[in-house]
PDB file of C-alpha atoms (C1' of nucleotides) in Angstrom:
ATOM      1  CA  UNK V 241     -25.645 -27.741 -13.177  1.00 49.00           C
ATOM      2  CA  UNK V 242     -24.991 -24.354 -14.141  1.00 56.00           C
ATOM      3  CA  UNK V 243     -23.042 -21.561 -12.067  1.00 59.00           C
ATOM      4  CA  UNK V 244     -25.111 -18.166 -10.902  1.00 61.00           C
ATOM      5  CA  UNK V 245     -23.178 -14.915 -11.472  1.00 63.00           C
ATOM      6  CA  UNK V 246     -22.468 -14.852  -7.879  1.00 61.00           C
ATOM      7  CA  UNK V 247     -20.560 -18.763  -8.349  1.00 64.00           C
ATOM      8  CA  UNK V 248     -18.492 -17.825 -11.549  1.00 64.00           C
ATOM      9  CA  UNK V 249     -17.754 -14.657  -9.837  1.00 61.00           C
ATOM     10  CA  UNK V 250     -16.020 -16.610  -6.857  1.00 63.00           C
ATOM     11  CA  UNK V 251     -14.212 -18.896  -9.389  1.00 61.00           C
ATOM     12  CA  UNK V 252     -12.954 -15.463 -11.463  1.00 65.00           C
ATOM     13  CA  UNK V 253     -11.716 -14.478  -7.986  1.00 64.00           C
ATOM     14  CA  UNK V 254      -9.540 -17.215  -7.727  1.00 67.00           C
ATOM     15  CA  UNK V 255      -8.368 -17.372 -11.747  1.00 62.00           C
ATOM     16  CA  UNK V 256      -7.437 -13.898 -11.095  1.00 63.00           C
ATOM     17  CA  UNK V 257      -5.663 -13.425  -7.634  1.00 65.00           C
ATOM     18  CA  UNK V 258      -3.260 -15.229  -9.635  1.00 65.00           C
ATOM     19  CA  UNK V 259      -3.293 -12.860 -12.501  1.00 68.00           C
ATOM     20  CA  UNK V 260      -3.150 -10.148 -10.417  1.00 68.00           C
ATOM     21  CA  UNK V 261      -0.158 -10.825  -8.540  1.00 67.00           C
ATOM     22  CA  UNK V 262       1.818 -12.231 -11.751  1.00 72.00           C
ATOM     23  CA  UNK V 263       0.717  -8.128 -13.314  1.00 86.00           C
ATOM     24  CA  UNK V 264       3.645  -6.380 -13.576  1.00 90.00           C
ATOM     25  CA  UNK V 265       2.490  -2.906 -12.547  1.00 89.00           C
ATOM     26  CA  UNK V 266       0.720  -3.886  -9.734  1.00 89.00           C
ATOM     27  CA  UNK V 267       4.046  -6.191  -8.738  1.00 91.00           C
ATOM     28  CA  UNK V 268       5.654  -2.537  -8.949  1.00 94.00           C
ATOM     29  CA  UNK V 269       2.960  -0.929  -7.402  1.00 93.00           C
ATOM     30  CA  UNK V 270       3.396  -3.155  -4.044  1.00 91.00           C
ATOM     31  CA  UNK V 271       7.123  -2.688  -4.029  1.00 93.00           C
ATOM     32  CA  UNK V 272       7.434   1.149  -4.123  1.00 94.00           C
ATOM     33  CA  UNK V 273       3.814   1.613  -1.766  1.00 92.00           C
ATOM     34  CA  UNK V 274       5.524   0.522   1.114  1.00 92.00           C
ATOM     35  CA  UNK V 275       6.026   3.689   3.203  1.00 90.00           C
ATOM     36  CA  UNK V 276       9.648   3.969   3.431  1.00 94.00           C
ATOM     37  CA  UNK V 277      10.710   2.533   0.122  1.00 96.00           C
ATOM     38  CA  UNK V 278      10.821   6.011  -2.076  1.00 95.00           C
ATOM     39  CA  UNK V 279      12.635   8.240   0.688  1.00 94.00           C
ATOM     40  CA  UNK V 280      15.013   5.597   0.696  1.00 97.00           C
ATOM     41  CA  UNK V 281      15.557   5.730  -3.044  1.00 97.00           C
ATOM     42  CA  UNK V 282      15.347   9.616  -3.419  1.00 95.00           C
ATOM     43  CA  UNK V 283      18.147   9.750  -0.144  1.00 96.00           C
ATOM     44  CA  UNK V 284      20.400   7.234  -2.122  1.00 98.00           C
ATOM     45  CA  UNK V 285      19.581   9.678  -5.518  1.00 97.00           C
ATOM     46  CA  UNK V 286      22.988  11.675  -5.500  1.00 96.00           C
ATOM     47  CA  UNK V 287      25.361   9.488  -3.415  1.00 97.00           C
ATOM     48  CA  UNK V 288      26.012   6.034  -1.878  1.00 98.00           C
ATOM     49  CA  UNK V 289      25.262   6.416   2.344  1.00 98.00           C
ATOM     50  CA  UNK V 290      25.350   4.810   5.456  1.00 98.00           C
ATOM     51  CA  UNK V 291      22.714   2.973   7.440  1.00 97.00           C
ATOM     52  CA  UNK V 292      23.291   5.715  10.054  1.00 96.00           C
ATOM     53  CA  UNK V 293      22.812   8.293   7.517  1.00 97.00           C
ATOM     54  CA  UNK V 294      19.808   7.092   5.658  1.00 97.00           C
ATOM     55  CA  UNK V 295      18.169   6.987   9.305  1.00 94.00           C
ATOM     56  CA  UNK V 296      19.386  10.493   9.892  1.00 93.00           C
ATOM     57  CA  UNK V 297      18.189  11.888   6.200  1.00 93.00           C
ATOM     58  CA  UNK V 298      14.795  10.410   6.761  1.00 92.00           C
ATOM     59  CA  UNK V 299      13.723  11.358   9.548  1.00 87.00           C
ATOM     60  CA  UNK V 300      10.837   9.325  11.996  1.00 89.00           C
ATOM     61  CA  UNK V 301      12.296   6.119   9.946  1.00 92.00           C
ATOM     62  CA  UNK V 302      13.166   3.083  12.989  1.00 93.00           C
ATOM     63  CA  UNK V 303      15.595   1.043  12.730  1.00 93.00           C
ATOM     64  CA  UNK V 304      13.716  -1.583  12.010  1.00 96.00           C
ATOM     65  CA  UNK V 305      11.611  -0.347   9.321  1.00 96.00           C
ATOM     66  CA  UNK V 306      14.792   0.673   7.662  1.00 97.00           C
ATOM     67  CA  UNK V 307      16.747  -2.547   7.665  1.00 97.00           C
ATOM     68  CA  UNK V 308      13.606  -4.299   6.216  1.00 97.00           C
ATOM     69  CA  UNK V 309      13.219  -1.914   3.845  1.00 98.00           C
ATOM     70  CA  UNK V 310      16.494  -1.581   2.680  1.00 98.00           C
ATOM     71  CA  UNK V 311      16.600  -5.774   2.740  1.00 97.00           C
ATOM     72  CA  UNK V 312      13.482  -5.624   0.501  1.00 97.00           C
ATOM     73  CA  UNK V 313      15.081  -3.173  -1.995  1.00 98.00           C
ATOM     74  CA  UNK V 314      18.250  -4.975  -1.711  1.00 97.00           C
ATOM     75  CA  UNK V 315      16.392  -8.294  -3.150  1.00 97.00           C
ATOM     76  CA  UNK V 316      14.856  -6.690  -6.069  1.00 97.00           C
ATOM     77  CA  UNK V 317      17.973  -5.244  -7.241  1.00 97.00           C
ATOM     78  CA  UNK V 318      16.999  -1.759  -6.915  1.00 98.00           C
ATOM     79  CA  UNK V 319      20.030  -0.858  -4.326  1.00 98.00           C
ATOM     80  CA  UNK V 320      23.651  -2.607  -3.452  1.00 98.00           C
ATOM     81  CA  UNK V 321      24.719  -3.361   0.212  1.00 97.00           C
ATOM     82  CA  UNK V 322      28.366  -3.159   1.025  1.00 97.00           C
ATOM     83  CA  UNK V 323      29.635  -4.273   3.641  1.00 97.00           C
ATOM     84  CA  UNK V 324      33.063  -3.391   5.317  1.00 96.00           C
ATOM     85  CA  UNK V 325      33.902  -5.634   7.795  1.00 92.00           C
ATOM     86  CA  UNK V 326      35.880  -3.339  10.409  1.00 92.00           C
ATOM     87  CA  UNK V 327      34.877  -2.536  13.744  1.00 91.00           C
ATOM     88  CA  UNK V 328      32.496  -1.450  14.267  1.00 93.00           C
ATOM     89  CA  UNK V 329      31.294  -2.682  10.975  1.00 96.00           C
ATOM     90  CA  UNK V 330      30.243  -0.109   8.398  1.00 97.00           C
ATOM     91  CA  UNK V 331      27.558  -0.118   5.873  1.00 98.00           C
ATOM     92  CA  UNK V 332      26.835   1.226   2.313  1.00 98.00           C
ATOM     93  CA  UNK V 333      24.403   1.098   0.246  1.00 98.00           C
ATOM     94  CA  UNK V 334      24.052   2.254  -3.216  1.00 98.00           C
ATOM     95  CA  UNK V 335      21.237   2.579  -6.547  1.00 98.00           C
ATOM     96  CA  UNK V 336      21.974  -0.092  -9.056  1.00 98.00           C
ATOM     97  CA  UNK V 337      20.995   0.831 -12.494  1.00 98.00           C
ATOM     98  CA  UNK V 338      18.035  -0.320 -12.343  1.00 98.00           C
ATOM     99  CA  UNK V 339      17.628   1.251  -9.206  1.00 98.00           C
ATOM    100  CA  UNK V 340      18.218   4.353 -10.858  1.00 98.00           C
ATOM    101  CA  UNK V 341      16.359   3.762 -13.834  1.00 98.00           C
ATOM    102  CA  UNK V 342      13.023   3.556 -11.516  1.00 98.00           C
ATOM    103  CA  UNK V 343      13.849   7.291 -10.368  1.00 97.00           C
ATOM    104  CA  UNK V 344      12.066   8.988 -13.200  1.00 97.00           C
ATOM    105  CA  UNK V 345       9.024   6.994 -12.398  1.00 96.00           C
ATOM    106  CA  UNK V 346       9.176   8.440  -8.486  1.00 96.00           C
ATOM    107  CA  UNK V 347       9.789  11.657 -10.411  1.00 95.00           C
ATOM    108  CA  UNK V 348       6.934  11.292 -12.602  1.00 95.00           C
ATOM    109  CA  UNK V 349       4.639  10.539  -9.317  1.00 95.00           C
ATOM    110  CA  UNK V 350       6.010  13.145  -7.643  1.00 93.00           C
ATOM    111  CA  UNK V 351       5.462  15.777 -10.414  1.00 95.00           C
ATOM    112  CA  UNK V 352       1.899  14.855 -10.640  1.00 97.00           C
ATOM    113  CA  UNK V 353       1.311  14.769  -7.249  1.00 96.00           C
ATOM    114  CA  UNK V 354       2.702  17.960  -6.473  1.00 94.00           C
ATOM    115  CA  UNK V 355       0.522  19.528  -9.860  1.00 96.00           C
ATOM    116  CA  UNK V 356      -2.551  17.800  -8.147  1.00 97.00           C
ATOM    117  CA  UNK V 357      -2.964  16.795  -5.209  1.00 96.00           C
ATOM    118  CA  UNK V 358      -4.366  20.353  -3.871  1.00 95.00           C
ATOM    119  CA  UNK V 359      -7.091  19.524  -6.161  1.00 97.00           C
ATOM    120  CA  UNK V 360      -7.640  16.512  -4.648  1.00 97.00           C
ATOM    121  CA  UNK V 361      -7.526  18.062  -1.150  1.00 95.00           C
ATOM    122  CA  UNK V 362      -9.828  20.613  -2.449  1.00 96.00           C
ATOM    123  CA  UNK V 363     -12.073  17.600  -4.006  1.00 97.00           C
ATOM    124  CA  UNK V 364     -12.143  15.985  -0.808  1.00 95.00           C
ATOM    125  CA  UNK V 365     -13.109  18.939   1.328  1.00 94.00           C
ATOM    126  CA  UNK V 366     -15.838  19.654  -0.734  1.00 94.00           C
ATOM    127  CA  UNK V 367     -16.814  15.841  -0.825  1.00 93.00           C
ATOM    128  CA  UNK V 368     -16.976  15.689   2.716  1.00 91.00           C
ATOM    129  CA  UNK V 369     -18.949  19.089   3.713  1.00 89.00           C
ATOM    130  CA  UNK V 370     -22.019  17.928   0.595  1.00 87.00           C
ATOM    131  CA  UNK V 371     -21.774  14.558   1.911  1.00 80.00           C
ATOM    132  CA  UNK V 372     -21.733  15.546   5.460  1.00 68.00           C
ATOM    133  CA  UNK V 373     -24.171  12.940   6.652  1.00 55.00           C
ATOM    134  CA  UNK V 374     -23.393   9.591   4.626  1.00 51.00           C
ATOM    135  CA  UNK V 375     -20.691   7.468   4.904  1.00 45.00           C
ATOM    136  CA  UNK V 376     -18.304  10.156   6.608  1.00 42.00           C
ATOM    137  CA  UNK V 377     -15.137   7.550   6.513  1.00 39.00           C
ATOM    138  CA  UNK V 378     -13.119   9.745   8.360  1.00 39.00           C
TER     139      UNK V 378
ATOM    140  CA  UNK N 153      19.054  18.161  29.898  1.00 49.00           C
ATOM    141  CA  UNK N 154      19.637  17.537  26.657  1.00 54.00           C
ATOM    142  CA  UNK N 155      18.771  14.832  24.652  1.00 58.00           C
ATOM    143  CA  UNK N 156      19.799  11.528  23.365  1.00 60.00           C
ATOM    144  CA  UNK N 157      19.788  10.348  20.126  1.00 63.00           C
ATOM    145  CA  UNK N 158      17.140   8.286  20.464  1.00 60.00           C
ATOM    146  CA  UNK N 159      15.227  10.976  21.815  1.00 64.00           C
ATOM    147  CA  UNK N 160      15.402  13.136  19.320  1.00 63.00           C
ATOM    148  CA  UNK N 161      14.546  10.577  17.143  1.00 61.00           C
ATOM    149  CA  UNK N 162      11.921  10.069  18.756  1.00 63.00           C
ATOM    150  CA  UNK N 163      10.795  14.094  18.659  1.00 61.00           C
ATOM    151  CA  UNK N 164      11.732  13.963  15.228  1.00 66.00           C
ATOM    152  CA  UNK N 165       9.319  10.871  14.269  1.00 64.00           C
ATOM    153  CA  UNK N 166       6.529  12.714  15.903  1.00 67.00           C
ATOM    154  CA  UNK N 167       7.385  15.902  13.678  1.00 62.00           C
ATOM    155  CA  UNK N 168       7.897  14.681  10.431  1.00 63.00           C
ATOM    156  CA  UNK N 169       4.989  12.184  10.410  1.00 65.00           C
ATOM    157  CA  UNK N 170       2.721  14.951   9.617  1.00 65.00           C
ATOM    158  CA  UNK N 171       5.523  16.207   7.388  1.00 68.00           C
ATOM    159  CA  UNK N 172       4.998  12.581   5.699  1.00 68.00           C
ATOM    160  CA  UNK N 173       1.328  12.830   5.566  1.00 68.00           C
ATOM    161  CA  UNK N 174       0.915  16.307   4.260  1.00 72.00           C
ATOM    162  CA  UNK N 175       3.771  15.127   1.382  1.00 86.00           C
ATOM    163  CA  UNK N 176       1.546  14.994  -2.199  1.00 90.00           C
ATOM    164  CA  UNK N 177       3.989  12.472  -3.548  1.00 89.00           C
ATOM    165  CA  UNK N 178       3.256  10.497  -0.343  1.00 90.00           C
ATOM    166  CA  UNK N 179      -0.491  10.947  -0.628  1.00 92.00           C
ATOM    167  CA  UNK N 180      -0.473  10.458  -4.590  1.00 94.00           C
ATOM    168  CA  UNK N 181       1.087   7.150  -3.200  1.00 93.00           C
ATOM    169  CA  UNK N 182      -1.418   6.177  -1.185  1.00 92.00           C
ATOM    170  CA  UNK N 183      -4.461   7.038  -3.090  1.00 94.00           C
ATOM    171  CA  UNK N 184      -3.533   5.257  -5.820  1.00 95.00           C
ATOM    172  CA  UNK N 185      -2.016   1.778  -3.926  1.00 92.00           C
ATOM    173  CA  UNK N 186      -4.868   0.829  -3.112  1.00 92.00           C
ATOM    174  CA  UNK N 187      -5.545  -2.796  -4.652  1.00 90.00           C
ATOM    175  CA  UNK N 188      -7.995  -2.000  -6.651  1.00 95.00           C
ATOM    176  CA  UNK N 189      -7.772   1.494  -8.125  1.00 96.00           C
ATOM    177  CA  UNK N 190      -5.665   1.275 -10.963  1.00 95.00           C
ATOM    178  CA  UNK N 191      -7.530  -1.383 -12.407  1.00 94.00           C
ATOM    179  CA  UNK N 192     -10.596   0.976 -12.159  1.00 97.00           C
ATOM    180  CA  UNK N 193      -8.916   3.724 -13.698  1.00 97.00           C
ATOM    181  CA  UNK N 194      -7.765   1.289 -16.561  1.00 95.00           C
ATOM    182  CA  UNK N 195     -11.376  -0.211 -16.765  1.00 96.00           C
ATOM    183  CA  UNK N 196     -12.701   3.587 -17.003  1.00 98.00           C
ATOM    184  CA  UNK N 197     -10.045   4.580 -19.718  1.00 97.00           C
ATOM    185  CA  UNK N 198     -12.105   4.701 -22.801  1.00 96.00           C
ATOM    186  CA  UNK N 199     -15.823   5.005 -22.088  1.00 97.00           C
ATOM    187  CA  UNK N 200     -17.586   5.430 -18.915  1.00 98.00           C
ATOM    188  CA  UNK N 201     -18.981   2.535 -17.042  1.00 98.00           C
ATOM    189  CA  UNK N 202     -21.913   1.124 -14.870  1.00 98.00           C
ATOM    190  CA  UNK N 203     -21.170  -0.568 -11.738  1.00 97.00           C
ATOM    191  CA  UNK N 204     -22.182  -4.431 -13.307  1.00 96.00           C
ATOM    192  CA  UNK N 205     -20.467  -3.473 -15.778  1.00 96.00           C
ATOM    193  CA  UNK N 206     -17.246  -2.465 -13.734  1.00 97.00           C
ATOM    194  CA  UNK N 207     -17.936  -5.719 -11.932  1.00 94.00           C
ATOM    195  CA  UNK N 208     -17.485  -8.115 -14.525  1.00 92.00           C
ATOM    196  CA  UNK N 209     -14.440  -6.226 -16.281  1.00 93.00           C
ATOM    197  CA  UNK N 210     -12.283  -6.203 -13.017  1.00 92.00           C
ATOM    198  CA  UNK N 211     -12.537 -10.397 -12.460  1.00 87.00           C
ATOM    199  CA  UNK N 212     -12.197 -11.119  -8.560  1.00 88.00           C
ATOM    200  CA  UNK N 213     -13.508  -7.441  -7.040  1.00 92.00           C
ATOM    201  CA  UNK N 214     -16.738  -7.938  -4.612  1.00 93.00           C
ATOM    202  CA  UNK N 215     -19.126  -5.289  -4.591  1.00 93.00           C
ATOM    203  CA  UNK N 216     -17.912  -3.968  -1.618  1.00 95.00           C
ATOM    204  CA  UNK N 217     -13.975  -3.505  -2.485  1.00 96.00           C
ATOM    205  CA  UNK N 218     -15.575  -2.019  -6.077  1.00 97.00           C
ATOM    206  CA  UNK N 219     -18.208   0.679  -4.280  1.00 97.00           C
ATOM    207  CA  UNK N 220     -15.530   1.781  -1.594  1.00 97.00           C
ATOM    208  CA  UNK N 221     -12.761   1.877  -4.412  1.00 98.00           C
ATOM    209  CA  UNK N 222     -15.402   3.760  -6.246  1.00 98.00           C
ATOM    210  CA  UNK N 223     -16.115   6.773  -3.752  1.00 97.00           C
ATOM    211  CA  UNK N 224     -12.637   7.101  -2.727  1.00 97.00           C
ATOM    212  CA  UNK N 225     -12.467   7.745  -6.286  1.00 98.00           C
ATOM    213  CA  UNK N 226     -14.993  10.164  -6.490  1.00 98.00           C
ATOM    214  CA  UNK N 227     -14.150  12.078  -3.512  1.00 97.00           C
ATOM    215  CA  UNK N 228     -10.911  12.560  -4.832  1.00 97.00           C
ATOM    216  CA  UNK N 229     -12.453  13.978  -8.269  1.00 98.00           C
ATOM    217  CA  UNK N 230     -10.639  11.574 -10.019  1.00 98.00           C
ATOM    218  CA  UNK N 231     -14.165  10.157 -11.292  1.00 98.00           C
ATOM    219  CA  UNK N 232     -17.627  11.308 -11.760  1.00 98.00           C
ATOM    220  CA  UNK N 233     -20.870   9.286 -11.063  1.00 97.00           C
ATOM    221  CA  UNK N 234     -23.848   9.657 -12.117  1.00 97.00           C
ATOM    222  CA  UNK N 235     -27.148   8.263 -11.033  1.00 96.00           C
ATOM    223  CA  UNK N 236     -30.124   8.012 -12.279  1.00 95.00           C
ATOM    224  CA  UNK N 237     -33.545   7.552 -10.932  1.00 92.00           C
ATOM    225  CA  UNK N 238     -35.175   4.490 -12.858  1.00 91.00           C
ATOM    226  CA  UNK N 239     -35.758   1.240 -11.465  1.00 89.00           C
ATOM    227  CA  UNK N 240     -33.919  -0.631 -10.922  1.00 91.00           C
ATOM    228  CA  UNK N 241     -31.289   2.364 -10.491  1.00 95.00           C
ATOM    229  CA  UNK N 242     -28.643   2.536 -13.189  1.00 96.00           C
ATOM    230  CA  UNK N 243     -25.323   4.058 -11.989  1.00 97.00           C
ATOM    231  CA  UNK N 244     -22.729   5.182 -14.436  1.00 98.00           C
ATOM    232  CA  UNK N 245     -18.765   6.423 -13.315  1.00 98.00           C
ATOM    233  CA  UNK N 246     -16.744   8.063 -15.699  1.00 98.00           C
ATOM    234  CA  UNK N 247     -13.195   9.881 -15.114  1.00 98.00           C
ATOM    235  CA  UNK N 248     -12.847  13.493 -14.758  1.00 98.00           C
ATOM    236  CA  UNK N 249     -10.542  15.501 -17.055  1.00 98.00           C
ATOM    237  CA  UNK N 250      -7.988  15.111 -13.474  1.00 98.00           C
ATOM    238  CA  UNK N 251      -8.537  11.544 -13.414  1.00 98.00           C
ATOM    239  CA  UNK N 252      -7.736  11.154 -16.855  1.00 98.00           C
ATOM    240  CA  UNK N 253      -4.434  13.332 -16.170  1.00 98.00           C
ATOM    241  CA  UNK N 254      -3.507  10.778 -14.196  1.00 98.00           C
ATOM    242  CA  UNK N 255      -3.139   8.006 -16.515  1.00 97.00           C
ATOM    243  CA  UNK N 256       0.116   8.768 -17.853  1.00 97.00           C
ATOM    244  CA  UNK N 257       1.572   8.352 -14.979  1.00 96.00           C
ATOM    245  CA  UNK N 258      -0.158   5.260 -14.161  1.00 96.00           C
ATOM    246  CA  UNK N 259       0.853   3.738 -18.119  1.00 95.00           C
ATOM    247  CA  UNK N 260       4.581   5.201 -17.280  1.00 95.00           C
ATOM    248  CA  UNK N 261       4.844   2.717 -14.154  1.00 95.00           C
ATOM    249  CA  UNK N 262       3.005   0.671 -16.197  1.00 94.00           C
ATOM    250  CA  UNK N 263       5.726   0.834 -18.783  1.00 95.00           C
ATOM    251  CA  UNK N 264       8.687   0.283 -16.389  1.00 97.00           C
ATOM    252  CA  UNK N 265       7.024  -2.373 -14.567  1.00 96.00           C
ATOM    253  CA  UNK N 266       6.426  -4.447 -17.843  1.00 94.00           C
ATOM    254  CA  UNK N 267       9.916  -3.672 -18.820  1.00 96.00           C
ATOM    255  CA  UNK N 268      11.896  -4.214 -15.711  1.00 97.00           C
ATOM    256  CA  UNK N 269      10.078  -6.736 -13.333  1.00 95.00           C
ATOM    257  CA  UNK N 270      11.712  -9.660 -14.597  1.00 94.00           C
ATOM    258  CA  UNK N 271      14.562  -8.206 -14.031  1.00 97.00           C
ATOM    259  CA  UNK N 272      13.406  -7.982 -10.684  1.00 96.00           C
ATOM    260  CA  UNK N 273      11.845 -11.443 -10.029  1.00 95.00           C
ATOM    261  CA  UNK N 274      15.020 -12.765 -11.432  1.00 95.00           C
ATOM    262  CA  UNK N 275      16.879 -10.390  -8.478  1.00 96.00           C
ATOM    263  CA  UNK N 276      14.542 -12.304  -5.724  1.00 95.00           C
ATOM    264  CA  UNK N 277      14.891 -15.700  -6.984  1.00 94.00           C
ATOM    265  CA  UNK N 278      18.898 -15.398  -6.994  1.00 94.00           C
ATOM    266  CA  UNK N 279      18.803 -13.351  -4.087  1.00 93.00           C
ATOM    267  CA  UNK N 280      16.656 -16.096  -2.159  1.00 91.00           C
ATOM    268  CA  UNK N 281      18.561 -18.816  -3.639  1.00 89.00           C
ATOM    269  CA  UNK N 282      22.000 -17.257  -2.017  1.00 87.00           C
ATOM    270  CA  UNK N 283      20.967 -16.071   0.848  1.00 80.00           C
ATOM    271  CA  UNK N 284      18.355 -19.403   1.587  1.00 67.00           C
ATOM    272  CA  UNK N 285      19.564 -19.483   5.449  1.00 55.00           C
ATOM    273  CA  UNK N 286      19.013 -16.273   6.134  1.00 50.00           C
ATOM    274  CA  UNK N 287      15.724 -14.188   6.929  1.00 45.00           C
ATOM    275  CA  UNK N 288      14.042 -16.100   3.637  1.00 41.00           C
ATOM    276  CA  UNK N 289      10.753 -13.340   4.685  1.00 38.00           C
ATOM    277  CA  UNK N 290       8.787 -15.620   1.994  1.00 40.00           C
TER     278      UNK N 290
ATOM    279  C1'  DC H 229      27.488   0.696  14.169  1.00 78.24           C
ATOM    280  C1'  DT H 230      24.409  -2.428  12.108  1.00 78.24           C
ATOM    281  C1'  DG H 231      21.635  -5.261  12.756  1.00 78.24           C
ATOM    282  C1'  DT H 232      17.890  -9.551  14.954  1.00 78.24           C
ATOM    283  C1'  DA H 233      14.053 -11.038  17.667  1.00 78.24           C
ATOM    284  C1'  DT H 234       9.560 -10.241  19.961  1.00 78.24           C
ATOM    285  C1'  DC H 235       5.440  -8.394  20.950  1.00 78.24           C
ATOM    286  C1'  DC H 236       1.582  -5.486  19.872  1.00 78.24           C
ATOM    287  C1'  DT H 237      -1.586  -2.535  17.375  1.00 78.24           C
ATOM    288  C1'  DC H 238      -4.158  -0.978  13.572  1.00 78.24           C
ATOM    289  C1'  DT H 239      -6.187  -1.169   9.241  1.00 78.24           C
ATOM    290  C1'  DA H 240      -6.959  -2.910   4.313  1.00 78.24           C
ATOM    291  C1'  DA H 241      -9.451  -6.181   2.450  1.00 78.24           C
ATOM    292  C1'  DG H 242     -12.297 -10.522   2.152  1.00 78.24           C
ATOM    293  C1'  DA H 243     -16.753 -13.139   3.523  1.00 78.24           C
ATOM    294  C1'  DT H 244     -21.360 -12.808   4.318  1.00 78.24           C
ATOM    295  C1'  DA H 245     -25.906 -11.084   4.860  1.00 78.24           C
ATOM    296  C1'  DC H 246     -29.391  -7.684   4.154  1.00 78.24           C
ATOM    297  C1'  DT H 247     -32.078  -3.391   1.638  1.00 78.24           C
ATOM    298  C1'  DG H 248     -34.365   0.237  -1.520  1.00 78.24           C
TER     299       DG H 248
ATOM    300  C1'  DC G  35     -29.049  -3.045  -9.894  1.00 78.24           C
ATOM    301  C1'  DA G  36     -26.451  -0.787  -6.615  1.00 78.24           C
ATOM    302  C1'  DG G  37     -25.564  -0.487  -2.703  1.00 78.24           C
ATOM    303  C1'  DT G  38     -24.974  -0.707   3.209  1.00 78.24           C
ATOM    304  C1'  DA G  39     -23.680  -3.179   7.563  1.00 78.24           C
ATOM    305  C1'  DT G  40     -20.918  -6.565  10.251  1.00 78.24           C
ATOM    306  C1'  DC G  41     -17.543  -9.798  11.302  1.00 78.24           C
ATOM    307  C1'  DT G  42     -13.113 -11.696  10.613  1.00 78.24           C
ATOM    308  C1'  DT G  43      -8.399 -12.112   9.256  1.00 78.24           C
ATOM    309  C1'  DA G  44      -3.606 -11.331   7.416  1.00 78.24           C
ATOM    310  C1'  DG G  45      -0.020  -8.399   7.233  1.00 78.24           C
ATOM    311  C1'  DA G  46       2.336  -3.776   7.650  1.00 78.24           C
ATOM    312  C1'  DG G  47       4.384  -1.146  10.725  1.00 78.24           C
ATOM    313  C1'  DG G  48       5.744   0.540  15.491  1.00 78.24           C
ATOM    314  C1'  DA G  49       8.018  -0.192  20.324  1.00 78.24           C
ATOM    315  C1'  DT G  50      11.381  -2.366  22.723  1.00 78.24           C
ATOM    316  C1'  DA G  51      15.147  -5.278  24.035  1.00 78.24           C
ATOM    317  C1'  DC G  52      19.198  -7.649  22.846  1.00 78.24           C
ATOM    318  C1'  DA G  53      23.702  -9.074  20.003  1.00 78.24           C
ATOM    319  C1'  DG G  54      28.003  -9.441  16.979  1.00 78.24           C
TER     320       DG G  54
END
DNA sequence: CTGTATCCTCTAAGATACTG
DNA sequence: CAGTATCTTAGAGGATACAG
């Protein structure tokens, strides 16, 4: 027999989940989107720090979310951890090069952002009051 | 009194999450992490689209992930749609000179992700392989 | 100080069904 | 064709307690 759209659609879904996840940008994409990952990369910009003084430069950041982020980073070879094994223990952590060499990316995102995003905001306001009625989101 | 550490942590978490959320790199960030977005803004880079048509360039999108990817889109003025009253309706999206703005920074992560991310899945393997006892997270 | 280990909540995103 | 409306689920992220 032969597939409907709505079939070959569901089997394109599965070829490509693959796909997608082996795609390089959006690999990248998924690794910098989590929330914490580019304050921790802009903190570590000028100098090598401290647990304690990431969680201090970035404010609102728990412990938690900061171990597993730096852990994450730490495993794609974006930062170094070392450790110093007095007591109590102490803790730095450090760009790599490539670490580094994903800054002017950040920078890039950043510029833009900064450029545009009162646009946006503007865009969205305006969105919102024409559009009062349908789909409101939020 | 005054306060503990954790307590002004605390304060401070409270204080800079708006901070966070009113940051335009932050937002940029979010807009644009969505799963699907990029792909649109790729699939919209050199001539405007219809929705069917949008459907069966991005493999493995349902309608629904497409439409809502679509009008956050829109309401961010990063692309224009059109409609137009036949029947059946025909719907067209194209990007906006701001939308197209964007795409150099979305081809410069692009860039670095095709560059560097087998740098970085190398990083995870040997980093998983080493560290196999510990926290292996997936 | 630098972490682990739980528990819990909230939301992005998928599945499915229906409409002008 | 181009949507809207629900339901469900997987995972990110937060709160909290404990440990070397």
């Amino acid at each position: 027999m032969t597939l409907t759209a709505e079939q070959s659609r569901e089997r394109a879904q599965h070829r490509y989940n693959a796909s997608l996840e082996l795609c390089p940008a959006r690999q990248l994409l998924e690794a910098i989107s989590s929330k914490w990952v580019t304050l921790v990369m802009l903190a570590l910009e000028e100098s090598p720090q401290r647990h304690s003084e990431l969680r201090r430069r970035i404010p609102g950041v728990s412990q938690k979310m900061l171990t597993s982020t730096l852990r994450t980073l730490e495993r794609d070879g974006l930062i170094d951890r070392e450790v110093t094994a007095s007591v109590p223990v102490r803790t730095d952590y450090e760009l790599t090069a490539l670490g580094r060499s994903l800054l002017p990316v950040i920078f890039g995102m950043k510029e833009w952002a900064e450029d545009n995003m009162d646009t946006v905001a503007t865009s969205r306001q305006h969105h919102d009051r024409t559009h009062a009625g349908v789909a409101p989101k939020q």
